[in-house]
mmCIF file of C-alpha atoms and ligand atoms in Angstrom:
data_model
loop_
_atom_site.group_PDB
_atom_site.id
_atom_site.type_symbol
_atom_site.label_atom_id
_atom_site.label_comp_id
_atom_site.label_asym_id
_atom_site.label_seq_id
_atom_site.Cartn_x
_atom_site.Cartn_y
_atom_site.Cartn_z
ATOM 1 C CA UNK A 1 69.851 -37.105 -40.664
ATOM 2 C CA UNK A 2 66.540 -38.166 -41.561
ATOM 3 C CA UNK A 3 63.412 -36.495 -42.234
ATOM 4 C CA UNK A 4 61.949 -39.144 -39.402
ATOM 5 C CA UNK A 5 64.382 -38.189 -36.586
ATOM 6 C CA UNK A 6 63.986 -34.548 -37.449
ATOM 7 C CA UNK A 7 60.536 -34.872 -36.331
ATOM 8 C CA UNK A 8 61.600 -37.112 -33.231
ATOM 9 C CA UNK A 9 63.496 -33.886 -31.650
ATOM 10 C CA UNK A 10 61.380 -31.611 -29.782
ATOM 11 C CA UNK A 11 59.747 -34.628 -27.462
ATOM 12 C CA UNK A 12 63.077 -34.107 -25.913
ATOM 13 C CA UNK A 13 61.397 -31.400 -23.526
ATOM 14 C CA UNK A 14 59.860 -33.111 -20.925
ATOM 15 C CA UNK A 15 56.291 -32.127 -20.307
ATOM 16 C CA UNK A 16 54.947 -30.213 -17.700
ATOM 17 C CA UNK A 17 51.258 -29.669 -16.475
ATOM 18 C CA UNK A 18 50.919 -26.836 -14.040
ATOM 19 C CA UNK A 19 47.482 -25.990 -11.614
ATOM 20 C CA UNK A 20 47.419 -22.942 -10.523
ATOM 21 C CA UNK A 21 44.649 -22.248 -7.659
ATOM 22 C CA UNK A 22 44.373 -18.367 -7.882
ATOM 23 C CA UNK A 23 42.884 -17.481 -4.536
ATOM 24 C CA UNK A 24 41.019 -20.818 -3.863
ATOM 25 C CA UNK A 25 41.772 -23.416 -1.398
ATOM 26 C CA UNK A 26 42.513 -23.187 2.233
ATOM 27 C CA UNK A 27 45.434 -25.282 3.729
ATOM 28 C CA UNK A 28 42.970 -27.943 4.999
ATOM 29 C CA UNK A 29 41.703 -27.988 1.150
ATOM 30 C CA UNK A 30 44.710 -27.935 -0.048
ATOM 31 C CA UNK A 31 46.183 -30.670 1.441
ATOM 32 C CA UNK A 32 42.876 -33.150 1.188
ATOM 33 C CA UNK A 33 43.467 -32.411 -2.638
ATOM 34 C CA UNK A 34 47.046 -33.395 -2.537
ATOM 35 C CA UNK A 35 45.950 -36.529 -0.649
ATOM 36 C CA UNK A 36 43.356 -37.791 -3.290
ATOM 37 C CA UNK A 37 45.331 -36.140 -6.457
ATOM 38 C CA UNK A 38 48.096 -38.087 -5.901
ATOM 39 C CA UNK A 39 47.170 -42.051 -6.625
ATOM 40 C CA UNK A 40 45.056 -40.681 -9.677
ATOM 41 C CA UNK A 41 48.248 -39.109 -11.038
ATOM 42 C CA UNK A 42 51.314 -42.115 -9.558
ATOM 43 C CA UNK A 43 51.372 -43.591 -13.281
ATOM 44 C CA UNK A 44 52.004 -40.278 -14.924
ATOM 45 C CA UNK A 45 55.451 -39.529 -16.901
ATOM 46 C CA UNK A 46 54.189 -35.761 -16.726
ATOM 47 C CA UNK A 47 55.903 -33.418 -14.054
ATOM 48 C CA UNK A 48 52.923 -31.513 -12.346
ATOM 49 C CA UNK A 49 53.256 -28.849 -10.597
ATOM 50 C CA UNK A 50 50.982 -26.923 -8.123
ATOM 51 C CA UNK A 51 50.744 -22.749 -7.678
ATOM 52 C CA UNK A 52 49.293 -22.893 -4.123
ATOM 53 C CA UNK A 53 48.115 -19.623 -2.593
ATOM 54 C CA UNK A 54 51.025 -18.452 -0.166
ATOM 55 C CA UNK A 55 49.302 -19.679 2.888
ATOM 56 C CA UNK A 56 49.072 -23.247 2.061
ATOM 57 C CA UNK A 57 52.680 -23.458 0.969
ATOM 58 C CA UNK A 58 54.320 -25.093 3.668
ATOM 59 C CA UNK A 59 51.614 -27.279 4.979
ATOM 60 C CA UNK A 60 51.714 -28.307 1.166
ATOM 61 C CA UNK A 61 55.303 -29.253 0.951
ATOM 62 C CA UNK A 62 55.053 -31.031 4.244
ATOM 63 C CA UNK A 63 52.203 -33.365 2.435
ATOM 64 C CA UNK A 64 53.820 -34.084 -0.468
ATOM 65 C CA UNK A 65 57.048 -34.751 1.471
ATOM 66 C CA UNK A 66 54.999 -36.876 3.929
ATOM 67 C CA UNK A 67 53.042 -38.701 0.961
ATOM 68 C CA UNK A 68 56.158 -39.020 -1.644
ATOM 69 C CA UNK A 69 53.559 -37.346 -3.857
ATOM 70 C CA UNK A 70 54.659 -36.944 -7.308
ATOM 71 C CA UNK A 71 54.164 -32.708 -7.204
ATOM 72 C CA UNK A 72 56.130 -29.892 -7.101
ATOM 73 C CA UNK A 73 54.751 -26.701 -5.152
ATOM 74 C CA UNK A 74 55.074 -23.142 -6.152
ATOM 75 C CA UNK A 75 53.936 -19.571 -5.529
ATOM 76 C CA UNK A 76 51.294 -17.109 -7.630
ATOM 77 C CA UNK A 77 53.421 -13.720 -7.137
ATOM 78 C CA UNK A 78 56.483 -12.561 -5.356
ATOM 79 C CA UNK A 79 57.972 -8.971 -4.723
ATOM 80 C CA UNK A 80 61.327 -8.173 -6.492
ATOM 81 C CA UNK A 81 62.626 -6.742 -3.344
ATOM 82 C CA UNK A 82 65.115 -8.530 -0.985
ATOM 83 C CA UNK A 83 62.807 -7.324 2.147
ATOM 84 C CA UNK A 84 61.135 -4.125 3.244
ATOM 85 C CA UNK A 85 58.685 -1.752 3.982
ATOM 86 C CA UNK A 86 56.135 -3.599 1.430
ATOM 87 C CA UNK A 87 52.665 -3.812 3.118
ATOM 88 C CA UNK A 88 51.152 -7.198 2.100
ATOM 89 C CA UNK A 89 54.078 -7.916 0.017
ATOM 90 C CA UNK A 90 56.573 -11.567 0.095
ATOM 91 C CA UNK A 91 59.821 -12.067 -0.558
ATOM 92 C CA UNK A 92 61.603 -14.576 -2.655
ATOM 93 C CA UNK A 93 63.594 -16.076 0.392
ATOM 94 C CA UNK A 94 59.852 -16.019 2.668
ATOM 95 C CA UNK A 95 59.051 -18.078 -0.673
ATOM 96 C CA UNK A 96 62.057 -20.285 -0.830
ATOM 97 C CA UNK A 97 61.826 -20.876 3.295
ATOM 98 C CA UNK A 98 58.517 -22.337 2.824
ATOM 99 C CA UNK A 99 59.740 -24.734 0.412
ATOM 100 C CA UNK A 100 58.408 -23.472 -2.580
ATOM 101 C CA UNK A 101 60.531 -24.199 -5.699
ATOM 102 C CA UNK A 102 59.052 -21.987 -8.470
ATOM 103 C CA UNK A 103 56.934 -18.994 -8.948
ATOM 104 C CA UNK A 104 54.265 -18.148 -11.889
ATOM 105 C CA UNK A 105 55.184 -14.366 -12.979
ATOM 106 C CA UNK A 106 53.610 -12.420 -15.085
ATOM 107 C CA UNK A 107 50.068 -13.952 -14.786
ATOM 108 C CA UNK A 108 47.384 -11.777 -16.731
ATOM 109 C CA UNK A 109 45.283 -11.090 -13.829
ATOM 110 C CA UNK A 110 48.652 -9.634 -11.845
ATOM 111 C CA UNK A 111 49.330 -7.354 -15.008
ATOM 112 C CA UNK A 112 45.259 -6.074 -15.767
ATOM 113 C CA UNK A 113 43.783 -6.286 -11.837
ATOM 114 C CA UNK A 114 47.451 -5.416 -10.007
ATOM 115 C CA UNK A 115 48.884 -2.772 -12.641
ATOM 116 C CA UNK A 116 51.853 -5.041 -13.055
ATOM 117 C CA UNK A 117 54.226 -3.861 -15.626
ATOM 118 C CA UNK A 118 56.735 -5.905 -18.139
ATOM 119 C CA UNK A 119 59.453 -3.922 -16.037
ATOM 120 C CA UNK A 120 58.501 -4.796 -12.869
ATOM 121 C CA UNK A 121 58.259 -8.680 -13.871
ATOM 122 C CA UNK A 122 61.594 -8.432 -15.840
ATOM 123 C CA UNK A 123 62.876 -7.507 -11.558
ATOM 124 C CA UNK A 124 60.554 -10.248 -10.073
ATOM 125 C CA UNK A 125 62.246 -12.781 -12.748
ATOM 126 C CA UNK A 126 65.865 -11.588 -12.131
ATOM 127 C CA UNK A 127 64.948 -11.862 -7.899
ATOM 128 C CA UNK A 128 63.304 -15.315 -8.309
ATOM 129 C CA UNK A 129 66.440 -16.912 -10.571
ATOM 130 C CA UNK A 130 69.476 -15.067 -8.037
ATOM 131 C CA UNK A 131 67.123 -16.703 -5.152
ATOM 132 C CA UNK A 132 67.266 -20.189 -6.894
ATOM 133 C CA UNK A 133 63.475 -20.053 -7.682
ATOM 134 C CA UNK A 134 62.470 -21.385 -10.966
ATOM 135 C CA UNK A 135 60.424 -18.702 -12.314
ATOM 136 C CA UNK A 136 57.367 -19.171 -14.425
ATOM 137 C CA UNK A 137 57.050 -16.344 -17.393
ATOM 138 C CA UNK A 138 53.185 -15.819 -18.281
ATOM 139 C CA UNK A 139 52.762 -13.590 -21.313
ATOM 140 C CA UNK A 140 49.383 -13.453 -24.185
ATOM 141 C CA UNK A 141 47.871 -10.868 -25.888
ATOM 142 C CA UNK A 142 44.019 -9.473 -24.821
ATOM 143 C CA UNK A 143 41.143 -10.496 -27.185
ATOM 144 C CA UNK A 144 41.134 -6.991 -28.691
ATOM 145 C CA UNK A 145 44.873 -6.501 -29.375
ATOM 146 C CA UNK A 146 44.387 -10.172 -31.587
ATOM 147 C CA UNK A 147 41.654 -8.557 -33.256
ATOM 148 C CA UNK A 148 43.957 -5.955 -34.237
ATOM 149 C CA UNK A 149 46.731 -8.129 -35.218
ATOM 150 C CA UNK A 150 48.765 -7.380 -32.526
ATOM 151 C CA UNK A 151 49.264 -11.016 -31.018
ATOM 152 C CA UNK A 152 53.153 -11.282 -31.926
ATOM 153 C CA UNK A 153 54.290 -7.626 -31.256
ATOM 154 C CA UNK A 154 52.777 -7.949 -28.110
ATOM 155 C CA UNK A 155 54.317 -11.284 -27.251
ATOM 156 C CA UNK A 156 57.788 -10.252 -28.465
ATOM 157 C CA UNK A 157 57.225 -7.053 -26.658
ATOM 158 C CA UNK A 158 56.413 -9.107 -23.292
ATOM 159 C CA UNK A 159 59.079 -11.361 -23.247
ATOM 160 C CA UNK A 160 61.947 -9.196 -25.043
ATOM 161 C CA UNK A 161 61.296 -6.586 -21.644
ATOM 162 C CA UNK A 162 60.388 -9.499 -18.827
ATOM 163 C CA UNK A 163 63.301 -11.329 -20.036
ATOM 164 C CA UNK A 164 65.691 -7.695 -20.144
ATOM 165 C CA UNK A 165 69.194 -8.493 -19.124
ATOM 166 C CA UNK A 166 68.741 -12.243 -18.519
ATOM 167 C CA UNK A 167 71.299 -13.972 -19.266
ATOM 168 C CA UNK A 168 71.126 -17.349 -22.012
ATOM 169 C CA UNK A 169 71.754 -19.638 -19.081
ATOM 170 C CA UNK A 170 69.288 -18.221 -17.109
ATOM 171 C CA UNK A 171 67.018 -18.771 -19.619
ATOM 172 C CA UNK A 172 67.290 -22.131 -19.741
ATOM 173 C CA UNK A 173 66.341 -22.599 -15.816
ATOM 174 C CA UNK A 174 62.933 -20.601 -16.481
ATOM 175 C CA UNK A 175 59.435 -21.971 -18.206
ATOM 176 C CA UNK A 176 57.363 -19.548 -20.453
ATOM 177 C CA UNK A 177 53.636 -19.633 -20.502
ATOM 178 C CA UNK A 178 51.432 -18.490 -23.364
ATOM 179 C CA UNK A 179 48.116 -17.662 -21.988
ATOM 180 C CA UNK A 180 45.948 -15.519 -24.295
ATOM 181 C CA UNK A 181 44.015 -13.398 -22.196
ATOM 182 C CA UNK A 182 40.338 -13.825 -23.832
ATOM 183 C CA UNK A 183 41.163 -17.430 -23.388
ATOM 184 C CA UNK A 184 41.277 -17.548 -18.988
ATOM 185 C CA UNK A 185 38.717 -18.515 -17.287
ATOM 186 C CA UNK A 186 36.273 -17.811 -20.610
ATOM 187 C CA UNK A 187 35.651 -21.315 -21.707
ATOM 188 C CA UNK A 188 36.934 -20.700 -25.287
ATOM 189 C CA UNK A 189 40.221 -22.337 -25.638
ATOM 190 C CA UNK A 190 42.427 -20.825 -28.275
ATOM 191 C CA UNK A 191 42.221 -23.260 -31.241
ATOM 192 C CA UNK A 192 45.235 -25.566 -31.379
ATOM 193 C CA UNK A 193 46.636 -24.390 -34.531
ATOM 194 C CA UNK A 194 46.301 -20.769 -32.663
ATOM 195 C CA UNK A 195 48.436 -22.288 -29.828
ATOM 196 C CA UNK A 196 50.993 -24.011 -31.882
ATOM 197 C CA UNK A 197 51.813 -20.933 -33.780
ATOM 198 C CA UNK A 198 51.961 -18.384 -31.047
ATOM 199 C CA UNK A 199 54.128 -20.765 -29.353
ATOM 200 C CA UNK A 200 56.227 -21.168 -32.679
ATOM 201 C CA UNK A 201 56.875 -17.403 -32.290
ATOM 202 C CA UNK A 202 57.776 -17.100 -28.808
ATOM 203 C CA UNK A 203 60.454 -19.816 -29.319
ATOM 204 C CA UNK A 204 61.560 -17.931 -32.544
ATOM 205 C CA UNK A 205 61.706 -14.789 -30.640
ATOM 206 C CA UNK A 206 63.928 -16.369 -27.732
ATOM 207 C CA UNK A 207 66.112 -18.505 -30.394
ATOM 208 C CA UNK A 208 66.893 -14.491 -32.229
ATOM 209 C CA UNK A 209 67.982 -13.012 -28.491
ATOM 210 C CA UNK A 210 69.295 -15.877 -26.839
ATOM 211 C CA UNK A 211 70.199 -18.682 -29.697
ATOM 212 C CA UNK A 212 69.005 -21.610 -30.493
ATOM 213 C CA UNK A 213 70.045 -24.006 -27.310
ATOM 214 C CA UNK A 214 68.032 -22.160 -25.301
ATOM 215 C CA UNK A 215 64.919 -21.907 -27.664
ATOM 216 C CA UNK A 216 65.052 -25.840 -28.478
ATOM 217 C CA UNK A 217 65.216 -26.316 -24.817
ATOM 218 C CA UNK A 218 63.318 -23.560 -23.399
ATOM 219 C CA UNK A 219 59.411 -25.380 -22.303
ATOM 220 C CA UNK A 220 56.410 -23.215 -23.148
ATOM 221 C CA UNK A 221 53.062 -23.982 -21.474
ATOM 222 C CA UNK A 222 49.488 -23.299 -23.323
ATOM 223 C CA UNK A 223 47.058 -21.983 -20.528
ATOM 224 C CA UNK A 224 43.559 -20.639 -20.753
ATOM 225 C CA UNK A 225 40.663 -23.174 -20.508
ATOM 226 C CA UNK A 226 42.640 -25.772 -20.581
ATOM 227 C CA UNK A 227 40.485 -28.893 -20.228
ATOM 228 C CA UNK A 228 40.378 -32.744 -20.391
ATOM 229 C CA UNK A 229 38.596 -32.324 -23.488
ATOM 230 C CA UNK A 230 41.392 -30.418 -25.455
ATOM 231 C CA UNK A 231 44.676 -31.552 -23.044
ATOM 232 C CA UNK A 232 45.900 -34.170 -25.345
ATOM 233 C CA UNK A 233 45.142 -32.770 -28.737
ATOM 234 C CA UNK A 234 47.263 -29.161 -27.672
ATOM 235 C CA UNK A 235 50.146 -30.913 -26.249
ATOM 236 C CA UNK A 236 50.796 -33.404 -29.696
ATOM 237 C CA UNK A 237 51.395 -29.759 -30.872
ATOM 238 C CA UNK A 238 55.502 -29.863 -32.001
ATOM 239 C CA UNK A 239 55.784 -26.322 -29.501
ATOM 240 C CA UNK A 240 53.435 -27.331 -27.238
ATOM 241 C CA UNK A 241 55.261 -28.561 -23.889
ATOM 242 C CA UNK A 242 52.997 -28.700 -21.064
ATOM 243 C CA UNK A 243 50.039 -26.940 -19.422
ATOM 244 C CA UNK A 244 48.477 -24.212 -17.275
ATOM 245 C CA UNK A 245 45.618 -25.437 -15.733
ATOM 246 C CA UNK A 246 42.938 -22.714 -13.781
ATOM 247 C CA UNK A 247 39.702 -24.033 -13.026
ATOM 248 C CA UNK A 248 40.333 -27.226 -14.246
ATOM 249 C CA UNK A 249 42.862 -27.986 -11.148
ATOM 250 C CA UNK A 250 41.108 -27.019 -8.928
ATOM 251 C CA UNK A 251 39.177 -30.825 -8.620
ATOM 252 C CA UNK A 252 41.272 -33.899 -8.446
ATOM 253 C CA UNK A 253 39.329 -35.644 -10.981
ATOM 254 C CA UNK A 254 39.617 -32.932 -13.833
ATOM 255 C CA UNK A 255 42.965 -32.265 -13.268
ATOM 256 C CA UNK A 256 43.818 -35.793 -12.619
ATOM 257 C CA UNK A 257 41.735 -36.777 -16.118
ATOM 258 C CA UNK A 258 44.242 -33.538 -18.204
ATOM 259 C CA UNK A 259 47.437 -35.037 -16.285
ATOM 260 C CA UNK A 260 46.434 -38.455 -17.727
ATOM 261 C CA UNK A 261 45.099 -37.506 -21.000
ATOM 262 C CA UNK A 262 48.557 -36.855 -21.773
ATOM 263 C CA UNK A 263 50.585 -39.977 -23.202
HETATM 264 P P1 PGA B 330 41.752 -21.270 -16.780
HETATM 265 O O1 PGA B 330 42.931 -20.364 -16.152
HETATM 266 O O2 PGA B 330 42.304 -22.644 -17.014
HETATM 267 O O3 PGA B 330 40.664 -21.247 -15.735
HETATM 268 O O4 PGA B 330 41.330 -20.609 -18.056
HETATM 269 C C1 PGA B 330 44.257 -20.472 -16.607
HETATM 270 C C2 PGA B 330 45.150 -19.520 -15.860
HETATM 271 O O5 PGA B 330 44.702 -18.455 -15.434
HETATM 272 O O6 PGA B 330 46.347 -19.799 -15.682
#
């Protein structure tokens, strides 16, 4: 094999941009958004997805249904329970009812502002694959523990105990996230030689547990100030496969403007 179509394998991952709204947008918001995201977006070979607060869900699914809109809707959170006494809580199959067909776990503010541990994710992730939800592994060091040096032994230690017991075929029906915490929401994007290597090491660390299939397959998404600005030049990144867009999605026009920086 050449040294040319060496370098022509990983665009074999399809690319992926992902919004996720946090606790904006009410269902009327959410669906006017849908409405004027979707021509901007109609030319796009990227598959975007939307994390829609739980409310908007269905109304959300019945739009893009209704408009043939080139989206896929998701959840922020989920429970690991089946159903129960869990005050404010929702369940995978409330999730799956509503027509929501994956779920971002793991997401920084859940584990600092929610007290949500790698153990309790690693039963949220085994809940949302047995329910046929595609789950959505966020994991990325704070800006102290990458002063320290830390980065990789905390990302190895994140996904080595999210990912406990999961089998290699699981893996392959799940998308990893790399969002460096002092990166969301801060403006300061992690530089995109940063990116690219934590990215590197995340698929090295899932190609040592789970082999190389599911590493060369497995998509990992950059997130944390993602913008228009620095969209294209991240995802030309050989481990770069897609994006996790906060503030940036929530206005058609910047999220339309990363969706289509993207060739
Ligand atoms: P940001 O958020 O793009 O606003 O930094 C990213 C995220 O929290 O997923």
């Amino acid at each position: 094999m050449s040294h040319d179509s060496q370098a022509a394998q990983p665009s074999q991952r399809s690319r992926i941009v992902v919004g996720n709204w946090k606790m904006y947008k009410t269902i009327e918001e959410a669906c006017t958004f849908i409405e004027t995201v979707s021509p901007l977006i109609a030319k796009s070979q990227v598959t975007v997805y939307l994390a829609v607060p739980f409310t908007a869900i269905y109304p959300a699914v019945k739009k893009v249904r209704e408009l043939h809109a080139p989206l896929v809707i998701g959840a922020q959170n989920m429970n690991d329970a089946t159903e129960g006494a869990f005050t404010g809580e929702i369940a995978a199959r409330m999730l799956q009812e509503a027509g929501a067909s994956f779920v971002i776990l793991g997401h920084s503010e859940r584990r600092q502002l929610f007290h949500e541990t790698d153990a309790w994710i690693n039963k949220k992730v085994k809940r949302a694959l047995t329910q046929g939800i595609q789950p959505l592994l966020c994991v990325g060091e704070t800006g102290q523990e990458r002063e320290e040096k830390l980065t990789e032994s905390v990302l190895k230690k994140q996904i080595l105990a999210s990912l406990k017991g999961v089998k290699a075929e699981e893996i392959e029906r799940l998308i990893l996230a790399y969002e460096p915490v002092w990166a969301i929401g801060t403006g300061i994007s992690a530089t995109v030689a940063d990116a690219q290597a934590a990215h590197s090491f995340c698929r090295e660390v899932v190609r040592e547990k789970w082999g190389v299939k599911c590493a060369d397959s497995l998509r990992i998404l950059y997130g944390g100030s993602v913008k228009s600005e620095n969209a294209s030049s991240l995802i030309r990144e050989k481990d770069i496969d897609g994006l996790l867009v906060g503030g940036a999605a929530l206005s058609p026009d910047s999220f339309s403007e990363i969706i289509n920086s993207i060739p």
